[in-house]
Amino acid sequence: MCTGRASGGVYTGTNPDCAKQCVAKGAKIVLIVPDKKRILIVANQAAAKGNIGDYVEVTGEVDPGTKPLRIDSLKMLERAAPCATRPQSSPK
């Protein structure tokens, strides 16, 4: 459910609380790459467990056959806030 927007062409992060709940229920941690319109399943889930829903910079390799991302390093860029608490932009 947390990545369902991508099927409609919207590749953005999700509410971090929702993402954490999905992972707690068994969903795989994924990396959403908006500019490439891709969702990559993280092969080594423990590498990303502390940054679910956050904006991160990742180095690693994507297996060309099965397509999972193996994270070598992960750098926090911005802690995600629940969607309900994000400031709304003013109408133009």
mmCIF file of N, CA and C in Angstrom:
data_model
loop_
_atom_site.group_PDB
_atom_site.id
_atom_site.type_symbol
_atom_site.label_atom_id
_atom_site.label_comp_id
_atom_site.label_asym_id
_atom_site.label_seq_id
_atom_site.Cartn_x
_atom_site.Cartn_y
_atom_site.Cartn_z
ATOM 1 N N MET A 1 0.821 -1.202 0.000
ATOM 2 C CA MET A 1 0.000 0.000 0.000
ATOM 3 C C MET A 1 0.861 1.261 0.000
ATOM 4 N N CYS A 2 1.955 1.242 0.706
ATOM 5 C CA CYS A 2 2.772 2.451 0.828
ATOM 6 C C CYS A 2 3.385 2.874 -0.505
ATOM 7 N N THR A 3 3.608 1.952 -1.411
ATOM 8 C CA THR A 3 4.181 2.295 -2.706
ATOM 9 C C THR A 3 3.122 2.295 -3.799
ATOM 10 N N GLY A 4 1.860 2.233 -3.450
ATOM 11 C CA GLY A 4 0.772 2.156 -4.416
ATOM 12 C C GLY A 4 0.676 3.337 -5.347
ATOM 13 N N ARG A 5 1.132 4.502 -4.916
ATOM 14 C CA ARG A 5 1.056 5.678 -5.791
ATOM 15 C C ARG A 5 1.899 5.518 -7.035
ATOM 16 N N ALA A 6 2.995 4.765 -6.945
ATOM 17 C CA ALA A 6 3.877 4.594 -8.104
ATOM 18 C C ALA A 6 3.147 3.934 -9.260
ATOM 19 N N SER A 7 2.209 3.049 -8.975
ATOM 20 C CA SER A 7 1.465 2.415 -10.064
ATOM 21 C C SER A 7 0.659 3.443 -10.845
ATOM 22 N N GLY A 8 0.356 4.585 -10.224
ATOM 23 C CA GLY A 8 -0.331 5.673 -10.900
ATOM 24 C C GLY A 8 0.618 6.721 -11.455
ATOM 25 N N GLY A 9 1.939 6.464 -11.344
ATOM 26 C CA GLY A 9 2.925 7.386 -11.913
ATOM 27 C C GLY A 9 3.451 8.425 -10.946
ATOM 28 N N VAL A 10 3.109 8.332 -9.661
ATOM 29 C CA VAL A 10 3.576 9.295 -8.669
ATOM 30 C C VAL A 10 4.660 8.626 -7.823
ATOM 31 N N TYR A 11 5.902 9.006 -8.048
ATOM 32 C CA TYR A 11 7.040 8.402 -7.355
ATOM 33 C C TYR A 11 7.550 9.358 -6.288
ATOM 34 N N THR A 12 6.887 9.356 -5.149
ATOM 35 C CA THR A 12 7.298 10.180 -4.020
ATOM 36 C C THR A 12 7.311 9.323 -2.769
ATOM 37 N N GLY A 13 7.971 9.826 -1.750
ATOM 38 C CA GLY A 13 7.992 9.126 -0.480
ATOM 39 C C GLY A 13 6.602 9.087 0.124
ATOM 40 N N THR A 14 6.461 8.288 1.142
ATOM 41 C CA THR A 14 5.180 8.147 1.811
ATOM 42 C C THR A 14 5.301 8.628 3.242
ATOM 43 N N ASN A 15 4.207 8.674 3.922
ATOM 44 C CA ASN A 15 4.202 9.029 5.327
ATOM 45 C C ASN A 15 5.110 8.032 6.055
ATOM 46 N N PRO A 16 6.117 8.508 6.801
ATOM 47 C CA PRO A 16 7.042 7.575 7.451
ATOM 48 C C PRO A 16 6.355 6.659 8.458
ATOM 49 N N ASP A 17 5.312 7.121 9.121
ATOM 50 C CA ASP A 17 4.596 6.267 10.062
ATOM 51 C C ASP A 17 3.921 5.114 9.326
ATOM 52 N N CYS A 18 3.326 5.403 8.190
ATOM 53 C CA CYS A 18 2.692 4.369 7.364
ATOM 54 C C CYS A 18 3.742 3.365 6.899
ATOM 55 N N ALA A 19 4.879 3.878 6.427
ATOM 56 C CA ALA A 19 5.934 2.996 5.933
ATOM 57 C C ALA A 19 6.447 2.083 7.043
ATOM 58 N N LYS A 20 6.634 2.628 8.222
ATOM 59 C CA LYS A 20 7.120 1.821 9.352
ATOM 60 C C LYS A 20 6.100 0.753 9.735
ATOM 61 N N GLN A 21 4.827 1.088 9.685
ATOM 62 C CA GLN A 21 3.782 0.106 9.983
ATOM 63 C C GLN A 21 3.778 -1.011 8.933
ATOM 64 N N CYS A 22 3.944 -0.641 7.675
ATOM 65 C CA CYS A 22 3.976 -1.641 6.606
ATOM 66 C C CYS A 22 5.154 -2.595 6.794
ATOM 67 N N VAL A 23 6.319 -2.055 7.118
ATOM 68 C CA VAL A 23 7.503 -2.885 7.321
ATOM 69 C C VAL A 23 7.315 -3.788 8.536
ATOM 70 N N ALA A 24 6.719 -3.245 9.597
ATOM 71 C CA ALA A 24 6.459 -4.054 10.797
ATOM 72 C C ALA A 24 5.525 -5.226 10.496
ATOM 73 N N LYS A 25 4.673 -5.059 9.487
ATOM 74 C CA LYS A 25 3.734 -6.119 9.096
ATOM 75 C C LYS A 25 4.322 -7.056 8.042
ATOM 76 N N GLY A 26 5.607 -6.837 7.685
ATOM 77 C CA GLY A 26 6.266 -7.751 6.759
ATOM 78 C C GLY A 26 6.591 -7.203 5.385
ATOM 79 N N ALA A 27 6.208 -5.961 5.095
ATOM 80 C CA ALA A 27 6.538 -5.382 3.788
ATOM 81 C C ALA A 27 8.048 -5.168 3.690
ATOM 82 N N LYS A 28 8.565 -5.238 2.488
ATOM 83 C CA LYS A 28 9.986 -5.004 2.249
ATOM 84 C C LYS A 28 10.279 -3.515 2.228
ATOM 85 N N ILE A 29 11.458 -3.149 2.707
ATOM 86 C CA ILE A 29 11.914 -1.766 2.616
ATOM 87 C C ILE A 29 12.333 -1.524 1.177
ATOM 88 N N VAL A 30 11.903 -0.402 0.622
ATOM 89 C CA VAL A 30 12.235 -0.044 -0.756
ATOM 90 C C VAL A 30 12.852 1.344 -0.797
ATOM 91 N N LEU A 31 13.562 1.612 -1.869
ATOM 92 C CA LEU A 31 14.086 2.943 -2.143
ATOM 93 C C LEU A 31 13.297 3.479 -3.325
ATOM 94 N N ILE A 32 12.674 4.621 -3.138
ATOM 95 C CA ILE A 32 11.927 5.264 -4.221
ATOM 96 C C ILE A 32 12.846 6.300 -4.858
ATOM 97 N N VAL A 33 13.050 6.190 -6.170
ATOM 98 C CA VAL A 33 13.927 7.087 -6.914
ATOM 99 C C VAL A 33 13.048 7.915 -7.849
ATOM 100 N N PRO A 34 12.584 9.093 -7.364
ATOM 101 C CA PRO A 34 11.607 9.874 -8.139
ATOM 102 C C PRO A 34 12.067 10.270 -9.533
ATOM 103 N N ASP A 35 13.316 10.738 -9.685
ATOM 104 C CA ASP A 35 13.747 11.229 -10.997
ATOM 105 C C ASP A 35 13.903 10.110 -12.025
ATOM 106 N N LYS A 36 14.076 8.894 -11.587
ATOM 107 C CA LYS A 36 14.175 7.743 -12.501
ATOM 108 C C LYS A 36 12.873 6.955 -12.553
ATOM 109 N N LYS A 37 11.894 7.363 -11.737
ATOM 110 C CA LYS A 37 10.602 6.684 -11.649
ATOM 111 C C LYS A 37 10.793 5.184 -11.417
ATOM 112 N N ARG A 38 11.549 4.899 -10.334
ATOM 113 C CA ARG A 38 11.857 3.514 -9.997
ATOM 114 C C ARG A 38 11.617 3.255 -8.520
ATOM 115 N N ILE A 39 11.299 2.034 -8.232
ATOM 116 C CA ILE A 39 11.227 1.545 -6.860
ATOM 117 C C ILE A 39 12.146 0.336 -6.793
ATOM 118 N N LEU A 40 13.120 0.402 -5.897
ATOM 119 C CA LEU A 40 14.081 -0.686 -5.758
ATOM 120 C C LEU A 40 13.900 -1.345 -4.399
ATOM 121 N N ILE A 41 13.739 -2.649 -4.389
ATOM 122 C CA ILE A 41 13.667 -3.382 -3.128
ATOM 123 C C ILE A 41 15.082 -3.461 -2.564
ATOM 124 N N VAL A 42 15.223 -3.162 -1.283
ATOM 125 C CA VAL A 42 16.522 -3.204 -0.627
ATOM 126 C C VAL A 42 16.837 -4.651 -0.257
ATOM 127 N N ALA A 43 17.965 -5.155 -0.758
ATOM 128 C CA ALA A 43 18.362 -6.539 -0.503
ATOM 129 C C ALA A 43 18.776 -6.743 0.949
ATOM 130 N N ASN A 44 19.590 -5.852 1.468
ATOM 131 C CA ASN A 44 20.046 -5.955 2.851
ATOM 132 C C ASN A 44 19.209 -5.003 3.716
ATOM 133 N N GLN A 45 18.035 -5.470 4.085
ATOM 134 C CA GLN A 45 17.026 -4.679 4.788
ATOM 135 C C GLN A 45 17.568 -3.980 6.037
ATOM 136 N N ALA A 46 18.457 -4.616 6.780
ATOM 137 C CA ALA A 46 18.988 -4.040 8.018
ATOM 138 C C ALA A 46 19.731 -2.729 7.765
ATOM 139 N N ALA A 47 20.299 -2.556 6.576
ATOM 140 C CA ALA A 47 21.054 -1.346 6.255
ATOM 141 C C ALA A 47 20.165 -0.106 6.211
ATOM 142 N N ALA A 48 18.873 -0.289 5.949
ATOM 143 C CA ALA A 48 17.960 0.849 5.810
ATOM 144 C C ALA A 48 16.923 0.926 6.924
ATOM 145 N N LYS A 49 16.924 -0.025 7.825
ATOM 146 C CA LYS A 49 15.873 -0.114 8.843
ATOM 147 C C LYS A 49 15.734 1.151 9.689
ATOM 148 N N GLY A 50 16.828 1.846 9.973
ATOM 149 C CA GLY A 50 16.771 3.048 10.788
ATOM 150 C C GLY A 50 16.361 4.302 10.033
ATOM 151 N N ASN A 51 16.136 4.193 8.731
ATOM 152 C CA ASN A 51 15.820 5.371 7.922
ATOM 153 C C ASN A 51 14.558 5.207 7.090
ATOM 154 N N ILE A 52 13.623 4.418 7.567
ATOM 155 C CA ILE A 52 12.387 4.197 6.829
ATOM 156 C C ILE A 52 11.624 5.517 6.706
ATOM 157 N N GLY A 53 11.314 5.898 5.494
ATOM 158 C CA GLY A 53 10.564 7.123 5.229
ATOM 159 C C GLY A 53 11.421 8.366 5.093
ATOM 160 N N ASP A 54 12.721 8.271 5.387
ATOM 161 C CA ASP A 54 13.600 9.438 5.322
ATOM 162 C C ASP A 54 14.136 9.645 3.913
ATOM 163 N N TYR A 55 14.676 10.832 3.683
ATOM 164 C CA TYR A 55 15.341 11.144 2.429
ATOM 165 C C TYR A 55 16.814 10.833 2.638
ATOM 166 N N VAL A 56 17.352 9.927 1.817
ATOM 167 C CA VAL A 56 18.712 9.443 2.003
ATOM 168 C C VAL A 56 19.477 9.448 0.688
ATOM 169 N N GLU A 57 20.798 9.407 0.826
ATOM 170 C CA GLU A 57 21.693 9.213 -0.313
ATOM 171 C C GLU A 57 22.311 7.845 -0.131
ATOM 172 N N VAL A 58 22.234 7.024 -1.154
ATOM 173 C CA VAL A 58 22.666 5.639 -1.050
ATOM 174 C C VAL A 58 23.736 5.350 -2.086
ATOM 175 N N THR A 59 24.737 4.588 -1.669
ATOM 176 C CA THR A 59 25.655 4.000 -2.641
ATOM 177 C C THR A 59 25.491 2.489 -2.523
ATOM 178 N N GLY A 60 25.582 1.836 -3.648
ATOM 179 C CA GLY A 60 25.409 0.396 -3.668
ATOM 180 C C GLY A 60 25.300 -0.091 -5.089
ATOM 181 N N GLU A 61 24.834 -1.318 -5.226
ATOM 182 C CA GLU A 61 24.708 -1.925 -6.545
ATOM 183 C C GLU A 61 23.338 -2.554 -6.712
ATOM 184 N N VAL A 62 22.823 -2.441 -7.929
ATOM 185 C CA VAL A 62 21.568 -3.095 -8.278
ATOM 186 C C VAL A 62 21.911 -4.343 -9.075
ATOM 187 N N ASP A 63 21.403 -5.480 -8.629
ATOM 188 C CA ASP A 63 21.618 -6.732 -9.338
ATOM 189 C C ASP A 63 20.864 -6.654 -10.662
ATOM 190 N N PRO A 64 21.572 -6.755 -11.799
ATOM 191 C CA PRO A 64 20.890 -6.605 -13.088
ATOM 192 C C PRO A 64 19.860 -7.690 -13.372
ATOM 193 N N GLY A 65 20.015 -8.857 -12.785
ATOM 194 C CA GLY A 65 19.072 -9.943 -13.044
ATOM 195 C C GLY A 65 17.797 -9.833 -12.242
ATOM 196 N N THR A 66 17.927 -9.725 -10.929
ATOM 197 C CA THR A 66 16.750 -9.728 -10.060
ATOM 198 C C THR A 66 16.350 -8.339 -9.585
ATOM 199 N N LYS A 67 17.170 -7.342 -9.792
ATOM 200 C CA LYS A 67 16.915 -5.924 -9.530
ATOM 201 C C LYS A 67 16.913 -5.450 -8.068
ATOM 202 N N PRO A 68 17.289 -6.256 -7.052
ATOM 203 C CA PRO A 68 17.330 -5.668 -5.712
ATOM 204 C C PRO A 68 18.558 -4.770 -5.563
ATOM 205 N N LEU A 69 18.444 -3.801 -4.682
ATOM 206 C CA LEU A 69 19.532 -2.867 -4.388
ATOM 207 C C LEU A 69 20.283 -3.361 -3.165
ATOM 208 N N ARG A 70 21.571 -3.546 -3.282
ATOM 209 C CA ARG A 70 22.426 -3.888 -2.141
ATOM 210 C C ARG A 70 23.099 -2.601 -1.697
ATOM 211 N N ILE A 71 22.752 -2.117 -0.504
ATOM 212 C CA ILE A 71 23.279 -0.862 0.012
ATOM 213 C C ILE A 71 24.668 -1.078 0.595
ATOM 214 N N ASP A 72 25.623 -0.271 0.115
ATOM 215 C CA ASP A 72 26.966 -0.260 0.692
ATOM 216 C C ASP A 72 27.064 0.805 1.774
ATOM 217 N N SER A 73 26.491 1.977 1.502
ATOM 218 C CA SER A 73 26.466 3.043 2.510
ATOM 219 C C SER A 73 25.199 3.874 2.325
ATOM 220 N N LEU A 74 24.767 4.470 3.410
ATOM 221 C CA LEU A 74 23.540 5.257 3.406
ATOM 222 C C LEU A 74 23.808 6.519 4.217
ATOM 223 N N LYS A 75 23.470 7.670 3.654
ATOM 224 C CA LYS A 75 23.681 8.951 4.317
ATOM 225 C C LYS A 75 22.333 9.649 4.452
ATOM 226 N N MET A 76 22.000 10.047 5.670
ATOM 227 C CA MET A 76 20.756 10.776 5.919
ATOM 228 C C MET A 76 20.839 12.170 5.302
ATOM 229 N N LEU A 77 19.842 12.538 4.522
ATOM 230 C CA LEU A 77 19.751 13.885 3.960
ATOM 231 C C LEU A 77 18.728 14.718 4.718
ATOM 232 N N GLU A 78 17.565 14.114 4.966
ATOM 233 C CA GLU A 78 16.491 14.838 5.650
ATOM 234 C C GLU A 78 15.561 13.838 6.326
ATOM 235 N N ARG A 79 15.270 14.090 7.590
ATOM 236 C CA ARG A 79 14.329 13.241 8.319
ATOM 237 C C ARG A 79 12.932 13.563 7.794
ATOM 238 N N ALA A 80 12.194 12.546 7.436
ATOM 239 C CA ALA A 80 10.840 12.743 6.903
ATOM 240 C C ALA A 80 9.880 13.057 8.040
ATOM 241 N N ALA A 81 8.917 13.890 7.747
ATOM 242 C CA ALA A 81 7.862 14.227 8.701
ATOM 243 C C ALA A 81 6.560 13.616 8.215
ATOM 244 N N PRO A 82 5.699 13.222 9.131
ATOM 245 C CA PRO A 82 4.392 12.723 8.697
ATOM 246 C C PRO A 82 3.708 13.743 7.795
ATOM 247 N N CYS A 83 3.026 13.275 6.792
ATOM 248 C CA CYS A 83 2.387 14.165 5.812
ATOM 249 C C CYS A 83 1.464 15.177 6.464
ATOM 250 N N ALA A 84 0.788 14.799 7.519
ATOM 251 C CA ALA A 84 -0.166 15.699 8.161
ATOM 252 C C ALA A 84 0.517 16.893 8.821
ATOM 253 N N THR A 85 1.829 16.779 9.113
ATOM 254 C CA THR A 85 2.515 17.877 9.779
ATOM 255 C C THR A 85 3.381 18.699 8.840
ATOM 256 N N ARG A 86 3.429 18.322 7.580
ATOM 257 C CA ARG A 86 4.220 19.105 6.635
ATOM 258 C C ARG A 86 3.514 20.414 6.347
ATOM 259 N N PRO A 87 4.283 21.511 6.263
ATOM 260 C CA PRO A 87 3.651 22.795 5.942
ATOM 261 C C PRO A 87 3.079 22.780 4.534
ATOM 262 N N GLN A 88 1.924 23.340 4.396
ATOM 263 C CA GLN A 88 1.267 23.438 3.102
ATOM 264 C C GLN A 88 1.769 24.686 2.393
ATOM 265 N N SER A 89 2.008 24.567 1.087
ATOM 266 C CA SER A 89 2.421 25.735 0.341
ATOM 267 C C SER A 89 1.206 26.619 0.104
ATOM 268 N N SER A 90 1.451 27.900 0.077
ATOM 269 C CA SER A 90 0.338 28.840 -0.096
ATOM 270 C C SER A 90 -0.113 28.847 -1.540
ATOM 271 N N PRO A 91 -1.398 28.962 -1.791
ATOM 272 C CA PRO A 91 -1.922 29.003 -3.172
ATOM 273 C C PRO A 91 -1.412 30.235 -3.889
ATOM 274 N N LYS A 92 -1.224 30.094 -5.183
ATOM 275 C CA LYS A 92 -0.742 31.230 -5.996
ATOM 276 C C LYS A 92 -1.864 31.933 -6.664
#
